[in-house]
Each structure stands twice: as C-alpha cells, then as structure tokens.
PDB file of C-alpha atoms in Angstrom:
ATOM      1  CA  MET A1033      -8.892  17.206  -1.379  1.00  0.00           C
ATOM      2  CA  ASN A1034      -9.223  13.504  -0.558  1.00  0.00           C
ATOM      3  CA  GLN A1035      -9.227  11.577  -3.823  1.00  0.00           C
ATOM      4  CA  VAL A1036      -9.654   8.042  -2.468  1.00  0.00           C
ATOM      5  CA  ILE A1037     -11.811   7.328   0.596  1.00  0.00           C
ATOM      6  CA  LEU A1038     -12.499   3.943   2.185  1.00  0.00           C
ATOM      7  CA  ARG A1039     -15.199   3.769   4.857  1.00  0.00           C
ATOM      8  CA  HIS A1040     -15.467   0.603   6.956  1.00  0.00           C
ATOM      9  CA  VAL A1041     -14.340  -1.532   4.014  1.00  0.00           C
ATOM     10  CA  THR A1042     -14.413  -5.243   4.785  1.00  0.00           C
ATOM     11  CA  LYS A1043     -13.808  -8.257   2.551  1.00  0.00           C
ATOM     12  CA  LYS A1044     -14.599 -11.840   3.562  1.00  0.00           C
ATOM     13  CA  PHE A1045     -13.894 -15.022   1.636  1.00  0.00           C
ATOM     14  CA  THR A1046     -15.400 -18.462   2.247  1.00  0.00           C
ATOM     15  CA  THR A1047     -13.043 -21.409   1.834  1.00  0.00           C
ATOM     16  CA  ARG A1048     -13.571 -25.163   2.164  1.00  0.00           C
ATOM     17  CA  THR A1049     -10.780 -25.715   4.647  1.00  0.00           C
ATOM     18  CA  MET A1050     -10.889 -22.554   6.792  1.00  0.00           C
ATOM     19  CA  GLY A1051     -14.510 -21.457   6.481  1.00  0.00           C
ATOM     20  CA  THR A1052     -15.062 -17.681   6.411  1.00  0.00           C
ATOM     21  CA  VAL A1053     -11.827 -15.662   6.355  1.00  0.00           C
ATOM     22  CA  THR A1054     -11.734 -11.891   6.839  1.00  0.00           C
ATOM     23  CA  ALA A1055      -9.039 -10.664   4.442  1.00  0.00           C
ATOM     24  CA  VAL A1056      -9.724  -6.955   5.021  1.00  0.00           C
ATOM     25  CA  ASP A1057     -11.191  -5.935   8.366  1.00  0.00           C
ATOM     26  CA  ASP A1058     -12.910  -2.526   8.675  1.00  0.00           C
ATOM     27  CA  PHE A1059     -10.458  -0.354   6.693  1.00  0.00           C
ATOM     28  CA  ASN A1060     -10.953   3.414   7.042  1.00  0.00           C
ATOM     29  CA  LEU A1061      -8.606   5.417   4.859  1.00  0.00           C
ATOM     30  CA  GLU A1062      -8.278   8.788   3.112  1.00  0.00           C
ATOM     31  CA  ILE A1063      -5.716   9.437   0.354  1.00  0.00           C
ATOM     32  CA  LYS A1064      -5.091  12.998  -0.786  1.00  0.00           C
ATOM     33  CA  GLU A1065      -4.940  14.225  -4.380  1.00  0.00           C
ATOM     34  CA  GLY A1066      -1.418  13.970  -5.807  1.00  0.00           C
ATOM     35  CA  GLU A1067      -0.191  11.805  -2.925  1.00  0.00           C
ATOM     36  CA  CYS A1068       1.971   8.711  -3.264  1.00  0.00           C
ATOM     37  CA  PHE A1069       0.477   6.331  -0.719  1.00  0.00           C
ATOM     38  CA  SER A1070       1.857   2.832  -0.095  1.00  0.00           C
ATOM     39  CA  PHE A1071       0.161  -0.278   1.273  1.00  0.00           C
ATOM     40  CA  LEU A1072       2.896  -2.160   3.129  1.00  0.00           C
ATOM     41  CA  GLY A1073       2.757  -5.492   4.905  1.00  0.00           C
ATOM     42  CA  PRO A1074       3.636  -9.189   4.765  1.00  0.00           C
ATOM     43  CA  SER A1075       1.989 -11.614   2.354  1.00  0.00           C
ATOM     44  CA  GLY A1076      -1.650 -12.243   3.220  1.00  0.00           C
ATOM     45  CA  CYS A1077      -2.138  -8.968   5.115  1.00  0.00           C
ATOM     46  CA  GLY A1078      -4.903  -7.706   2.778  1.00  0.00           C
ATOM     47  CA  LYS A1079      -3.052  -5.042   0.790  1.00  0.00           C
ATOM     48  CA  THR A1080      -3.633  -6.488  -2.708  1.00  0.00           C
ATOM     49  CA  THR A1081      -7.248  -7.365  -1.888  1.00  0.00           C
ATOM     50  CA  THR A1082      -7.808  -3.742  -0.866  1.00  0.00           C
ATOM     51  CA  LEU A1083      -6.249  -2.519  -4.110  1.00  0.00           C
ATOM     52  CA  ARG A1084      -8.472  -4.864  -6.125  1.00  0.00           C
ATOM     53  CA  MET A1085     -11.567  -3.528  -4.360  1.00  0.00           C
ATOM     54  CA  ILE A1086     -10.516   0.042  -5.187  1.00  0.00           C
ATOM     55  CA  ALA A1087      -9.985  -1.026  -8.820  1.00  0.00           C
ATOM     56  CA  GLY A1088     -13.364  -2.787  -8.932  1.00  0.00           C
ATOM     57  CA  PHE A1089     -11.985  -6.290  -9.505  1.00  0.00           C
ATOM     58  CA  GLU A1090     -13.406  -7.414  -6.132  1.00  0.00           C
ATOM     59  CA  ASP A1091     -16.727  -6.393  -4.605  1.00  0.00           C
ATOM     60  CA  LEU A1092     -17.038  -5.380  -0.963  1.00  0.00           C
ATOM     61  CA  SER A1093     -18.497  -7.482   1.825  1.00  0.00           C
ATOM     62  CA  GLU A1094     -19.191  -4.305   3.822  1.00  0.00           C
ATOM     63  CA  GLY A1095     -18.486  -0.574   3.615  1.00  0.00           C
ATOM     64  CA  GLU A1096     -18.038   1.833   0.707  1.00  0.00           C
ATOM     65  CA  ILE A1097     -15.364   3.330  -1.555  1.00  0.00           C
ATOM     66  CA  GLU A1098     -15.312   6.845  -2.991  1.00  0.00           C
ATOM     67  CA  LEU A1099     -13.042   7.918  -5.888  1.00  0.00           C
ATOM     68  CA  CYS A1100     -12.571  11.549  -6.916  1.00  0.00           C
ATOM     69  CA  GLY A1101     -15.746  12.608  -5.123  1.00  0.00           C
ATOM     70  CA  ARG A1102     -17.869   9.807  -6.637  1.00  0.00           C
ATOM     71  CA  LEU A1103     -19.176   6.769  -4.798  1.00  0.00           C
ATOM     72  CA  VAL A1104     -18.081   3.680  -6.773  1.00  0.00           C
ATOM     73  CA  SER A1105     -18.764   0.816  -4.335  1.00  0.00           C
ATOM     74  CA  SER A1106     -21.315   0.561  -1.545  1.00  0.00           C
ATOM     75  CA  LYS A1107     -22.643  -2.661  -0.087  1.00  0.00           C
ATOM     76  CA  ALA A1108     -25.449  -0.931   1.806  1.00  0.00           C
ATOM     77  CA  ARG A1109     -26.688   0.826  -1.358  1.00  0.00           C
ATOM     78  CA  ASN A1110     -26.003  -2.180  -3.602  1.00  0.00           C
ATOM     79  CA  LEU A1111     -23.822   0.070  -5.784  1.00  0.00           C
ATOM     80  CA  TYR A1112     -20.959  -1.195  -7.948  1.00  0.00           C
ATOM     81  CA  ILE A1113     -19.232   0.760 -10.737  1.00  0.00           C
ATOM     82  CA  PRO A1114     -17.184  -1.531 -13.066  1.00  0.00           C
ATOM     83  CA  PRO A1115     -13.395  -1.051 -13.372  1.00  0.00           C
ATOM     84  CA  GLU A1116     -13.497   0.509 -16.855  1.00  0.00           C
ATOM     85  CA  GLU A1117     -15.686   3.341 -15.546  1.00  0.00           C
ATOM     86  CA  ARG A1118     -13.516   4.261 -12.532  1.00  0.00           C
ATOM     87  CA  ASP A1119     -10.934   6.392 -14.392  1.00  0.00           C
ATOM     88  CA  LEU A1120      -7.973   4.433 -12.993  1.00  0.00           C
ATOM     89  CA  GLY A1121      -4.633   3.317 -14.368  1.00  0.00           C
ATOM     90  CA  MET A1122      -3.204   0.021 -13.135  1.00  0.00           C
ATOM     91  CA  VAL A1123       0.167  -1.714 -13.386  1.00  0.00           C
ATOM     92  CA  PHE A1124       0.450  -5.336 -12.302  1.00  0.00           C
ATOM     93  CA  GLN A1125       3.307  -7.347 -10.826  1.00  0.00           C
ATOM     94  CA  ALA A1126       3.594  -9.563 -13.925  1.00  0.00           C
ATOM     95  CA  PHE A1127       3.505  -6.619 -16.405  1.00  0.00           C
ATOM     96  CA  ALA A1128       0.398  -8.118 -18.131  1.00  0.00           C
ATOM     97  CA  VAL A1129       1.442  -7.036 -21.630  1.00  0.00           C
ATOM     98  CA  TRP A1130      -0.023  -8.899 -24.611  1.00  0.00           C
ATOM     99  CA  PRO A1131       2.714 -10.901 -26.371  1.00  0.00           C
ATOM    100  CA  HIS A1132       0.852 -11.000 -29.726  1.00  0.00           C
ATOM    101  CA  MET A1133       0.604  -7.189 -29.918  1.00  0.00           C
ATOM    102  CA  ASN A1134       3.424  -4.794 -30.705  1.00  0.00           C
ATOM    103  CA  ILE A1135       4.219  -1.960 -28.308  1.00  0.00           C
ATOM    104  CA  PHE A1136       1.973   0.546 -30.061  1.00  0.00           C
ATOM    105  CA  ASP A1137      -1.065  -1.746 -29.924  1.00  0.00           C
ATOM    106  CA  ASN A1138      -0.386  -2.691 -26.293  1.00  0.00           C
ATOM    107  CA  VAL A1139      -0.374   0.943 -25.223  1.00  0.00           C
ATOM    108  CA  ALA A1140      -3.283   1.905 -27.504  1.00  0.00           C
ATOM    109  CA  PHE A1141      -5.555  -0.909 -26.319  1.00  0.00           C
ATOM    110  CA  PRO A1142      -7.435   0.988 -23.539  1.00  0.00           C
ATOM    111  CA  LEU A1143      -8.048   3.913 -25.919  1.00  0.00           C
ATOM    112  CA  LYS A1144      -9.448   1.580 -28.586  1.00  0.00           C
ATOM    113  CA  ILE A1145     -11.807   0.093 -25.987  1.00  0.00           C
ATOM    114  CA  ARG A1146     -13.033   3.633 -25.289  1.00  0.00           C
ATOM    115  CA  LYS A1147     -13.497   4.213 -29.046  1.00  0.00           C
ATOM    116  CA  VAL A1148     -11.099   7.163 -29.183  1.00  0.00           C
ATOM    117  CA  SER A1149     -10.388   8.430 -32.709  1.00  0.00           C
ATOM    118  CA  LYS A1150      -7.343   7.046 -34.564  1.00  0.00           C
ATOM    119  CA  ASN A1151      -5.626  10.435 -34.753  1.00  0.00           C
ATOM    120  CA  GLU A1152      -6.001  11.018 -31.020  1.00  0.00           C
ATOM    121  CA  ILE A1153      -4.829   7.477 -30.267  1.00  0.00           C
ATOM    122  CA  ALA A1154      -1.682   8.014 -32.344  1.00  0.00           C
ATOM    123  CA  ALA A1155      -0.921  11.304 -30.589  1.00  0.00           C
ATOM    124  CA  ARG A1156      -1.548  10.044 -27.067  1.00  0.00           C
ATOM    125  CA  VAL A1157       0.375   6.787 -27.556  1.00  0.00           C
ATOM    126  CA  LYS A1158       3.333   8.717 -28.962  1.00  0.00           C
ATOM    127  CA  GLU A1159       3.325  11.017 -25.921  1.00  0.00           C
ATOM    128  CA  ALA A1160       3.036   8.123 -23.450  1.00  0.00           C
ATOM    129  CA  LEU A1161       5.884   6.203 -25.108  1.00  0.00           C
ATOM    130  CA  LYS A1162       8.054   9.312 -25.026  1.00  0.00           C
ATOM    131  CA  HIS A1163       7.519   9.778 -21.284  1.00  0.00           C
ATOM    132  CA  CYS A1164       8.353   6.102 -20.682  1.00  0.00           C
ATOM    133  CA  SER A1165      11.519   6.151 -22.833  1.00  0.00           C
ATOM    134  CA  LEU A1166      10.025   3.824 -25.472  1.00  0.00           C
ATOM    135  CA  ASP A1167       9.767   6.222 -28.395  1.00  0.00           C
ATOM    136  CA  GLY A1168      10.984   4.667 -31.646  1.00  0.00           C
ATOM    137  CA  LEU A1169      10.155   1.119 -30.490  1.00  0.00           C
ATOM    138  CA  GLU A1170       6.473   1.115 -31.467  1.00  0.00           C
ATOM    139  CA  LYS A1171       6.683  -1.807 -33.902  1.00  0.00           C
ATOM    140  CA  LEU A1172       8.634  -4.164 -31.636  1.00  0.00           C
ATOM    141  CA  TYR A1173       6.988  -6.944 -29.626  1.00  0.00           C
ATOM    142  CA  PRO A1174       7.337  -7.472 -25.829  1.00  0.00           C
ATOM    143  CA  SER A1175       9.459 -10.606 -26.296  1.00  0.00           C
ATOM    144  CA  GLU A1176      12.094  -8.461 -28.018  1.00  0.00           C
ATOM    145  CA  LEU A1177      12.482  -6.200 -24.973  1.00  0.00           C
ATOM    146  CA  SER A1178      14.042  -6.455 -21.525  1.00  0.00           C
ATOM    147  CA  GLY A1179      12.029  -6.804 -18.315  1.00  0.00           C
ATOM    148  CA  GLY A1180      12.475  -3.124 -17.536  1.00  0.00           C
ATOM    149  CA  GLN A1181      11.228  -2.124 -20.990  1.00  0.00           C
ATOM    150  CA  GLN A1182       8.221  -4.433 -20.646  1.00  0.00           C
ATOM    151  CA  GLN A1183       7.399  -2.740 -17.352  1.00  0.00           C
ATOM    152  CA  ARG A1184       7.587   0.609 -19.143  1.00  0.00           C
ATOM    153  CA  ILE A1185       5.014  -0.690 -21.663  1.00  0.00           C
ATOM    154  CA  ALA A1186       2.669  -1.362 -18.747  1.00  0.00           C
ATOM    155  CA  LEU A1187       3.325   2.128 -17.358  1.00  0.00           C
ATOM    156  CA  ALA A1188       2.740   3.752 -20.753  1.00  0.00           C
ATOM    157  CA  ARG A1189      -0.530   1.838 -21.165  1.00  0.00           C
ATOM    158  CA  ALA A1190      -1.614   3.025 -17.700  1.00  0.00           C
ATOM    159  CA  ILE A1191      -0.862   6.723 -18.255  1.00  0.00           C
ATOM    160  CA  VAL A1192      -2.193   6.930 -21.838  1.00  0.00           C
ATOM    161  CA  THR A1193      -5.764   7.341 -20.513  1.00  0.00           C
ATOM    162  CA  ASN A1194      -4.715  10.281 -18.292  1.00  0.00           C
ATOM    163  CA  PRO A1195      -5.985   8.628 -15.098  1.00  0.00           C
ATOM    164  CA  LYS A1196      -6.495  10.590 -11.906  1.00  0.00           C
ATOM    165  CA  VAL A1197      -5.415   7.636  -9.763  1.00  0.00           C
ATOM    166  CA  MET A1198      -2.691   5.097 -10.575  1.00  0.00           C
ATOM    167  CA  LEU A1199      -2.768   1.681  -8.869  1.00  0.00           C
ATOM    168  CA  LEU A1200       0.570  -0.151  -8.757  1.00  0.00           C
ATOM    169  CA  ASP A1201       0.503  -3.760  -7.514  1.00  0.00           C
ATOM    170  CA  GLU A1202       4.107  -4.708  -6.678  1.00  0.00           C
ATOM    171  CA  PRO A1203       5.188  -3.491 -10.142  1.00  0.00           C
ATOM    172  CA  LEU A1204       8.927  -3.739  -9.466  1.00  0.00           C
ATOM    173  CA  SER A1205       9.206  -7.129  -7.760  1.00  0.00           C
ATOM    174  CA  ASN A1206      10.171  -8.983 -10.967  1.00  0.00           C
ATOM    175  CA  LEU A1207      13.045  -6.611 -11.789  1.00  0.00           C
ATOM    176  CA  ASP A1208      16.674  -6.820 -10.691  1.00  0.00           C
ATOM    177  CA  PRO A1209      17.686  -4.570  -7.744  1.00  0.00           C
ATOM    178  CA  LYS A1210      19.428  -1.860  -9.777  1.00  0.00           C
ATOM    179  CA  LEU A1211      16.584  -1.603 -12.283  1.00  0.00           C
ATOM    180  CA  ARG A1212      14.045  -1.491  -9.449  1.00  0.00           C
ATOM    181  CA  GLU A1213      15.789   1.560  -8.025  1.00  0.00           C
ATOM    182  CA  THR A1214      15.808   3.255 -11.427  1.00  0.00           C
ATOM    183  CA  MET A1215      12.112   2.528 -11.985  1.00  0.00           C
ATOM    184  CA  ARG A1216      11.194   4.005  -8.588  1.00  0.00           C
ATOM    185  CA  PHE A1217      12.524   7.377  -9.678  1.00  0.00           C
ATOM    186  CA  GLU A1218      10.881   7.068 -13.095  1.00  0.00           C
ATOM    187  CA  ILE A1219       7.492   6.406 -11.479  1.00  0.00           C
ATOM    188  CA  LYS A1220       7.886   9.454  -9.232  1.00  0.00           C
ATOM    189  CA  GLU A1221       8.895  11.561 -12.240  1.00  0.00           C
ATOM    190  CA  LEU A1222       5.810  10.416 -14.155  1.00  0.00           C
ATOM    191  CA  GLN A1223       3.694  11.382 -11.156  1.00  0.00           C
ATOM    192  CA  ARG A1224       5.301  14.836 -11.117  1.00  0.00           C
ATOM    193  CA  GLN A1225       4.623  15.322 -14.841  1.00  0.00           C
ATOM    194  CA  PHE A1226       1.051  14.002 -14.928  1.00  0.00           C
ATOM    195  CA  GLY A1227      -0.102  14.875 -11.396  1.00  0.00           C
ATOM    196  CA  PHE A1228      -1.923  11.616 -10.687  1.00  0.00           C
ATOM    197  CA  THR A1229      -2.353  10.035  -7.257  1.00  0.00           C
ATOM    198  CA  ILE A1230      -0.433   6.789  -6.681  1.00  0.00           C
ATOM    199  CA  ILE A1231      -1.466   3.827  -4.551  1.00  0.00           C
ATOM    200  CA  PHE A1232       1.555   1.546  -4.378  1.00  0.00           C
ATOM    201  CA  VAL A1233       1.332  -2.009  -3.002  1.00  0.00           C
ATOM    202  CA  THR A1234       4.557  -3.626  -1.819  1.00  0.00           C
ATOM    203  CA  HIS A1235       6.039  -5.861   0.856  1.00  0.00           C
ATOM    204  CA  ASP A1236       9.464  -4.201   0.403  1.00  0.00           C
ATOM    205  CA  GLN A1237      10.044  -1.728   3.243  1.00  0.00           C
ATOM    206  CA  SER A1238      12.888   0.199   1.595  1.00  0.00           C
ATOM    207  CA  GLU A1239      10.879   0.542  -1.615  1.00  0.00           C
ATOM    208  CA  ALA A1240       7.853   1.916   0.237  1.00  0.00           C
ATOM    209  CA  MET A1241       9.905   4.337   2.323  1.00  0.00           C
ATOM    210  CA  ALA A1242      11.747   5.649  -0.741  1.00  0.00           C
ATOM    211  CA  ILE A1243       8.671   6.370  -2.852  1.00  0.00           C
ATOM    212  CA  SER A1244       5.889   7.238  -0.370  1.00  0.00           C
ATOM    213  CA  ASP A1245       4.471  10.451   1.027  1.00  0.00           C
ATOM    214  CA  ARG A1246       2.510   8.332   3.496  1.00  0.00           C
ATOM    215  CA  MET A1247       2.261   4.618   4.185  1.00  0.00           C
ATOM    216  CA  MET A1248      -0.218   2.182   5.678  1.00  0.00           C
ATOM    217  CA  VAL A1249       1.272  -0.808   7.504  1.00  0.00           C
ATOM    218  CA  CYS A1250      -1.190  -3.678   7.797  1.00  0.00           C
ATOM    219  CA  ASP A1251      -1.142  -7.216   9.137  1.00  0.00           C
ATOM    220  CA  MET A1252      -3.693 -10.058   9.198  1.00  0.00           C
ATOM    221  CA  GLY A1253      -6.307  -7.896   7.497  1.00  0.00           C
ATOM    222  CA  LYS A1254      -6.020  -5.008   9.970  1.00  0.00           C
ATOM    223  CA  ILE A1255      -4.534  -1.508   9.667  1.00  0.00           C
ATOM    224  CA  MET A1256      -1.693  -1.259  12.179  1.00  0.00           C
ATOM    225  CA  GLN A1257      -0.552   2.336  11.533  1.00  0.00           C
ATOM    226  CA  ILE A1258      -0.773   5.118   8.921  1.00  0.00           C
ATOM    227  CA  ASP A1259       1.830   7.900   8.807  1.00  0.00           C
ATOM    228  CA  THR A1260       4.766   9.341   6.899  1.00  0.00           C
ATOM    229  CA  PRO A1261       7.757   7.028   6.372  1.00  0.00           C
ATOM    230  CA  GLU A1262       9.852   9.023   8.853  1.00  0.00           C
ATOM    231  CA  ASN A1263       7.189   9.002  11.571  1.00  0.00           C
ATOM    232  CA  LEU A1264       6.534   5.290  11.112  1.00  0.00           C
ATOM    233  CA  TYR A1265      10.243   4.608  11.508  1.00  0.00           C
ATOM    234  CA  ARG A1266      10.746   6.964  14.462  1.00  0.00           C
ATOM    235  CA  TYR A1267       7.430   6.543  16.254  1.00  0.00           C
ATOM    236  CA  PRO A1268       5.974   3.078  15.586  1.00  0.00           C
ATOM    237  CA  ASN A1269       2.807   2.422  17.569  1.00  0.00           C
ATOM    238  CA  SER A1270       3.429  -1.292  18.082  1.00  0.00           C
ATOM    239  CA  ARG A1271       6.119  -3.937  18.238  1.00  0.00           C
ATOM    240  CA  PHE A1272       4.908  -5.315  14.878  1.00  0.00           C
ATOM    241  CA  VAL A1273       5.366  -2.002  13.035  1.00  0.00           C
ATOM    242  CA  HIS A1274       8.751  -1.399  14.647  1.00  0.00           C
ATOM    243  CA  ASN A1275       9.958  -4.887  13.790  1.00  0.00           C
ATOM    244  CA  PHE A1276       8.555  -4.885  10.239  1.00  0.00           C
ATOM    245  CA  LEU A1277      10.273  -1.654   9.188  1.00  0.00           C
ATOM    246  CA  GLY A1278      13.791  -2.863   9.933  1.00  0.00           C
ATOM    247  CA  GLU A1279      16.121  -4.786  12.206  1.00  0.00           C
ATOM    248  CA  SER A1280      14.944  -4.229  15.769  1.00  0.00           C
ATOM    249  CA  THR A1281      16.354  -4.692  19.256  1.00  0.00           C
ATOM    250  CA  PHE A1282      13.963  -4.754  22.209  1.00  0.00           C
ATOM    251  CA  ILE A1283      14.969  -4.123  25.837  1.00  0.00           C
ATOM    252  CA  ASN A1284      12.689  -4.841  28.777  1.00  0.00           C
ATOM    253  CA  VAL A1285      12.393  -1.667  30.854  1.00  0.00           C
ATOM    254  CA  GLU A1286      10.632  -0.295  33.914  1.00  0.00           C
ATOM    255  CA  ILE A1287       9.269   3.211  34.419  1.00  0.00           C
ATOM    256  CA  LYS A1288       9.930   4.672  37.859  1.00  0.00           C
ATOM    257  CA  GLU A1289       9.472   8.272  39.028  1.00  0.00           C
ATOM    258  CA  GLY A1290       9.213   9.545  35.476  1.00  0.00           C
ATOM    259  CA  ARG A1291      12.399   7.834  34.280  1.00  0.00           C
ATOM    260  CA  VAL A1292      13.126   4.659  32.303  1.00  0.00           C
ATOM    261  CA  PHE A1293      15.432   1.957  33.687  1.00  0.00           C
ATOM    262  CA  PRO A1294      16.544  -1.452  32.392  1.00  0.00           C
ATOM    263  CA  LYS A1295      14.379  -4.083  34.074  1.00  0.00           C
ATOM    264  CA  ASN A1296      15.643  -4.822  37.620  1.00  0.00           C
ATOM    265  CA  ASP A1297      18.527  -2.348  37.265  1.00  0.00           C
ATOM    266  CA  TYR A1298      18.066   1.117  38.768  1.00  0.00           C
ATOM    267  CA  SER A1299      21.725   2.153  38.731  1.00  0.00           C
ATOM    268  CA  GLN A1300      21.404   4.369  35.652  1.00  0.00           C
ATOM    269  CA  ALA A1301      18.366   5.657  33.770  1.00  0.00           C
ATOM    270  CA  ILE A1302      18.114   5.288  29.982  1.00  0.00           C
ATOM    271  CA  ASN A1303      18.034   8.550  28.010  1.00  0.00           C
ATOM    272  CA  LEU A1304      14.639   7.884  26.478  1.00  0.00           C
ATOM    273  CA  ALA A1305      11.548  10.032  25.992  1.00  0.00           C
ATOM    274  CA  ILE A1306       8.504   8.542  27.691  1.00  0.00           C
ATOM    275  CA  PRO A1307       5.357   8.507  25.518  1.00  0.00           C
ATOM    276  CA  GLU A1308       2.258  10.223  26.877  1.00  0.00           C
ATOM    277  CA  ASN A1309       0.458   8.184  29.566  1.00  0.00           C
ATOM    278  CA  ALA A1310       3.134   5.475  29.347  1.00  0.00           C
ATOM    279  CA  GLU A1311       3.816   5.541  33.073  1.00  0.00           C
ATOM    280  CA  GLU A1312       0.117   5.123  33.907  1.00  0.00           C
ATOM    281  CA  ARG A1313      -0.215   2.295  31.380  1.00  0.00           C
ATOM    282  CA  TYR A1314       2.866   0.632  32.878  1.00  0.00           C
ATOM    283  CA  LYS A1315       1.389   0.769  36.384  1.00  0.00           C
ATOM    284  CA  ILE A1316      -1.900  -0.697  35.148  1.00  0.00           C
ATOM    285  CA  GLU A1317      -0.063  -3.518  33.324  1.00  0.00           C
ATOM    286  CA  GLN A1318       2.016  -4.257  36.423  1.00  0.00           C
ATOM    287  CA  GLY A1319      -1.159  -4.375  38.530  1.00  0.00           C
ATOM    288  CA  LEU A1320      -2.838  -6.758  36.081  1.00  0.00           C
ATOM    289  CA  ARG A1321       0.220  -9.020  36.087  1.00  0.00           C
ATOM    290  CA  LEU A1322       0.232  -9.147  39.910  1.00  0.00           C
ATOM    291  CA  GLN A1323      -3.496  -9.987  39.935  1.00  0.00           C
ATOM    292  CA  ASP A1324      -2.961 -12.733  37.346  1.00  0.00           C
ATOM    293  CA  SER A1325      -0.016 -14.151  39.284  1.00  0.00           C
ATOM    294  CA  TYR A1326      -2.055 -14.126  42.518  1.00  0.00           C
ATOM    295  CA  ARG A1327      -5.006 -15.806  40.797  1.00  0.00           C
ATOM    296  CA  LYS A1328      -2.834 -18.571  39.331  1.00  0.00           C
ATOM    297  CA  LYS A1329      -1.163 -19.132  42.701  1.00  0.00           C
ATOM    298  CA  ASN A1330      -4.527 -19.586  44.424  1.00  0.00           C
ATOM    299  CA  ILE A1331      -5.765 -21.945  41.725  1.00  0.00           C
ATOM    300  CA  SER A1332      -2.655 -24.108  42.040  1.00  0.00           C
ATOM    301  CA  HIS A1333      -3.233 -24.411  45.790  1.00  0.00           C
TER     302      HIS A1333
END
C-alpha cells in the first residue's frame, strides 16, 4: 500500500530580487507503508520544501498530496488539511524542544493539545521515553542534557502520538559523527518497533544510503532519480546523480560495433556493459555534433 502520494506537486515562491522561483517542479512520488524513504540533494534542491508541504506547513502552488489514503492537499479542489490533523510525527534539525519545560512536559505536549486523559498521557509518555532511552529523566530540563539526549526528546515527542508517518528534517546534522551513526540505528530500531513510514531529508549521501530502503535524488527543484541506494550507486541515470553519490571519474568513450573504446583509441575495448539504446543515442549525438560544427563553419565564412 502506498502511504504517501504526491501528484504533480509544484511550489513557487515570489521574491523581490529573483521574481518567481520554482522550488519544487512537478514532483510525482509514491512511498510505501513501512518504507524508509530519503530525500537527498544539495542545499536549495527542494527537499525540505517538499517535506513541509507533506507536513502541511506550506501550501501547494499546484498538484495534490495524499496521506494514508486521504487527500490532504489539493490546489485544484482548494483543499488543505492543517498539520495537526494529518497524523504525522516530525523531528526538526534544531531539535525544537522547549527549554522551559522538563522532559515529561516536552514529550506530553502533543497529547495535551489533543486533550488526551492524564492517565493515558502518563502511560504513553513513559513508554515513549523508555523506547528512546530517556526513562528516569522525566524531571530534567533540556539544558541539563547532551545534544544526543535532546534529539531523543524530539524523537520521543514524535512517536508518543503513534503516527503512521514520521518526517525527519536533517535530524542528525547537529550531532557529532559518532553520535550520528548511533542515532541512525536507533531511528531504524524505532521504525521496526512502531512500524511507521519514514521520510528522511538529508544532504549527507552516506547517511541516506545507510538508512534508506529507497531514495530520491533531486536538484534545482527537479527529481533526478528514484531507486534503491544500491541501484542509484550502480546505475545512476545522469552525470549529476553519479557525481553526487560519491567521488567520480569520467572517461570520454566511443561506441563502435557494439563495443566501448576510449575516445580516439581503438587498440583495446573497455570491459563495460552498454546500456540499452546507448549505441543509437551515441550515433544521434555524433550526427548532431557534426551538423552543429558544419553550421558554425558556414556562419563563420
């Protein structure tokens, strides 16, 4: 079952200096129930804006969003369901814990907003703190805890409502490298225990590849490729995806008689699988280059 569906989702902003900017350009996406799905890309690629539209913090310019079989945003139908009615948990980059509240009150806050009974709040907060390794610390304040413990407060507050979908907006970027690695495994363990779907926003390639079932790589507001981490690494569909997922070396080649050779060197073929229709595409590109070269030559004369 697809738990999160985006259909032709577009978001445009109007600025004084640049005019209208398309931050998210025609996103079509389906995320399965129980999946850990990452949005990966450089700063400004549209990943956080997309997450905020799913959460309901940003409205759409075009398109529609469906969560758990329910339409929650649709520009054409003028439909908008507010964030508190979307049954989502969310963890932010900056933890977003309230410094004037102790741990218990921080975690209990969303339940109090929903007017849950005191007995149920106590039971659910206790369970959430236990799963996040914070049991026994209920009366302490965030300033008395480490960064990793503060992040666990945010996680506990997100899971206490038993959400079906968890949105994580670069939740580990403010932690030291060793703690980030530990928290990755803790997040995956929480997903295993509670069964929620995760949408994980990050610009860290290793982080995304370690935690994801599938990933979306985007750039300049466009989806570049969606696939499993292994397939993205092994079979990137563009130079951008290949280069973004790790250190890359590119060699100019020519395709001749069904084999691949280094450009202008036919002494020995490269042991390389040729993608489907690559030879035809190569011939077309070569033809276009010759036409362009001929055209420029005539213009210069």
